[in-house]
PDB file of C-alpha atoms in Angstrom:
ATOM      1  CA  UNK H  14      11.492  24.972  -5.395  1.00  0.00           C
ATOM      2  CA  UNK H  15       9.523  22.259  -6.969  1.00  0.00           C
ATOM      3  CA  UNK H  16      11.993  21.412  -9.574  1.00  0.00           C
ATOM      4  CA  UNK H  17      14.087  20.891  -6.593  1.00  0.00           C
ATOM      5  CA  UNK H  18      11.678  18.600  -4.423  1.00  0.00           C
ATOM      6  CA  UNK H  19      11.455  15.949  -7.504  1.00  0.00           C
ATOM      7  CA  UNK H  20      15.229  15.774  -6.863  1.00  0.00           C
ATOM      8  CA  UNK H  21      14.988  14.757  -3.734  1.00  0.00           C
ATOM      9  CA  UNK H  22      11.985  12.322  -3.905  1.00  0.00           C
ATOM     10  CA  UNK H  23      12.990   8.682  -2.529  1.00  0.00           C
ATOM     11  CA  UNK H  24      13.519   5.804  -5.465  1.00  0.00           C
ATOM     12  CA  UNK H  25      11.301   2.808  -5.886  1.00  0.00           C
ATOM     13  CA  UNK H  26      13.552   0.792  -3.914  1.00  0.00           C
ATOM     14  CA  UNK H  27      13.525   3.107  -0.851  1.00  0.00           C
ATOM     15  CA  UNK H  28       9.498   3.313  -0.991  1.00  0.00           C
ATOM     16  CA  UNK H  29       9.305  -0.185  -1.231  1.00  0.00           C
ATOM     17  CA  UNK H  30      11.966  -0.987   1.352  1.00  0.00           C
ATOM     18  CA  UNK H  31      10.392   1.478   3.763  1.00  0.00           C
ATOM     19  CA  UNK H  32       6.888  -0.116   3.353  1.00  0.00           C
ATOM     20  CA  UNK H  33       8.162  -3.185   3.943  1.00  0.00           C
ATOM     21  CA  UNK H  34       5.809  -5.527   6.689  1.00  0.00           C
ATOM     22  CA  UNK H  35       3.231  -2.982   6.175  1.00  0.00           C
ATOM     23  CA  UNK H  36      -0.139  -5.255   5.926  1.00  0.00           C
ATOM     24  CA  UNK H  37      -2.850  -2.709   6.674  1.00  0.00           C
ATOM     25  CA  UNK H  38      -4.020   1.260   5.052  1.00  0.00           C
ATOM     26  CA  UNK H  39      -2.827   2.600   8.496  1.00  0.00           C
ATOM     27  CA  UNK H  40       0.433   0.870   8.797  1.00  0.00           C
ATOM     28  CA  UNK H  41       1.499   2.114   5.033  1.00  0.00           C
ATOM     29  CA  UNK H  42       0.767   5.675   5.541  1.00  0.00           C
ATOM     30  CA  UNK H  43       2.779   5.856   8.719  1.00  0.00           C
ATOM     31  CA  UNK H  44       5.724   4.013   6.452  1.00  0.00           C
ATOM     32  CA  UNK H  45       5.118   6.460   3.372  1.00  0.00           C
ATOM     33  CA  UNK H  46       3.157   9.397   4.367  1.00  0.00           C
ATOM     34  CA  UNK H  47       0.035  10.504   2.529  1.00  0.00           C
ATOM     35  CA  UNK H  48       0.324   8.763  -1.245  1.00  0.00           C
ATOM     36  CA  UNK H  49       0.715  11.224  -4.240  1.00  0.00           C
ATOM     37  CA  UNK H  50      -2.610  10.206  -6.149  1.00  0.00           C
ATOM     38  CA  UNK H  51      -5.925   7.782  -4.751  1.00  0.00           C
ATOM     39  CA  UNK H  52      -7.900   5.993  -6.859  1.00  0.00           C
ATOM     40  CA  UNK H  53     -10.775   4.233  -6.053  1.00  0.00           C
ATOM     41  CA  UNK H  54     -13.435   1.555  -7.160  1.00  0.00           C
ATOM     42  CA  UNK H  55     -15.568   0.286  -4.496  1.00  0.00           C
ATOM     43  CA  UNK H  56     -13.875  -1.452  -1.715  1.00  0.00           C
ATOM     44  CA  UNK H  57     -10.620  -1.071  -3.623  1.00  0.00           C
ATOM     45  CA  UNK H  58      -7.997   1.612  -3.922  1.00  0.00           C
ATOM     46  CA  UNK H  59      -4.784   1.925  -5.420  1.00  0.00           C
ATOM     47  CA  UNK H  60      -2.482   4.341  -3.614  1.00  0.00           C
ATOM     48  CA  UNK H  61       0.686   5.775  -6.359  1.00  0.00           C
ATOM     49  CA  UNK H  62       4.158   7.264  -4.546  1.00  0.00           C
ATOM     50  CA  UNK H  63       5.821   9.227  -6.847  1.00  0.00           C
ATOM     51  CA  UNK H  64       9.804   8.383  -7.115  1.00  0.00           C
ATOM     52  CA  UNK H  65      12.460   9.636  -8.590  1.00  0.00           C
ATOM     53  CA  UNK H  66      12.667   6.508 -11.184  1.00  0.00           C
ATOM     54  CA  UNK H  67       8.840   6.165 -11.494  1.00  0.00           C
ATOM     55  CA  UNK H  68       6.482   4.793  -9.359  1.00  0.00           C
ATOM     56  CA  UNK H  69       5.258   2.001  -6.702  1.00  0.00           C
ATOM     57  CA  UNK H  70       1.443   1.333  -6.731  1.00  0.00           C
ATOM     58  CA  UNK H  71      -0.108  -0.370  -3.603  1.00  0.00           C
ATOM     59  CA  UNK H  72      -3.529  -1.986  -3.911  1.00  0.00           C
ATOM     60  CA  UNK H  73      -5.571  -1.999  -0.772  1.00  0.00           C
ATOM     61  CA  UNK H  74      -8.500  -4.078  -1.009  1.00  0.00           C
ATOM     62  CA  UNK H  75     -11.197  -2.888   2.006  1.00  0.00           C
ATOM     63  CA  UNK H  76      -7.777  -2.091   4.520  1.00  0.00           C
ATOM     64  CA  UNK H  77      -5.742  -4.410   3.499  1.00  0.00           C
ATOM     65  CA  UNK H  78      -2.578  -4.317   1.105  1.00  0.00           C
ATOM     66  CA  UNK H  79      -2.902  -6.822  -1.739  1.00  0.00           C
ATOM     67  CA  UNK H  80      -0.189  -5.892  -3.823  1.00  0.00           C
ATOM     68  CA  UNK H  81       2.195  -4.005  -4.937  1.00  0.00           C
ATOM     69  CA  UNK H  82       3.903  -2.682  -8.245  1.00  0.00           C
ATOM     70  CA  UNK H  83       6.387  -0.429  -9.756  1.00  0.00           C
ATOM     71  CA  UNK H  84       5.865   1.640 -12.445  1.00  0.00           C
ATOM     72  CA  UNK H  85       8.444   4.042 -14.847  1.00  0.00           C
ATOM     73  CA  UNK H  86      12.051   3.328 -15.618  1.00  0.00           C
TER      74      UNK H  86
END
C-alpha cells in the first residue's frame, strides 16, 4: 500500500497551486494538510510536502509564510 500512496501524491504544481493566498501557519495547513517533515530554528520553520516530482518547502518565519521553494526534478 505505500508503494501505492507515493503514486498518488499531488505534484509540485498542485501543492503550490493549492497553497496559493495562504499568508499565515494556519491558513497553509488547512490548504495542504499536516507537512511531511518540520524543521525548526528558533522562530523559524521550514515545512517540506512531499510530491510526486520532488518537493515544495515553505518557510514560516514566527506564523507567517516567507517563502517558498521547490525541490527534486
Amino acid at each position: 500500500m505505500l508503494v501505492l500512496a507515493g503514486c498518488f501524491a499531488p505534484s509540485k504544481a498542485d501543492l503550490i497551486k493549492k497553497a496559493e493566498g495562504a499568508s499565515t501557519k494556519a491558513e497553509l495547513e488547512s490548504a495542504l494538510g499536516e507537512p511531511s517533515d518540520v524543521s525548526k530554528l528558533g522562530p523559524i520553520e521550514k515545512w517540506t510536502y512531499k510530491a510526486s516530482d520532488g518537493a515544495v518547502v515553505f518557510v514560516l518565519a514566527g506564523d507567517t509564510i516567507t517563502f517558498e521553494v521547490t525541490e527534486g526534478q
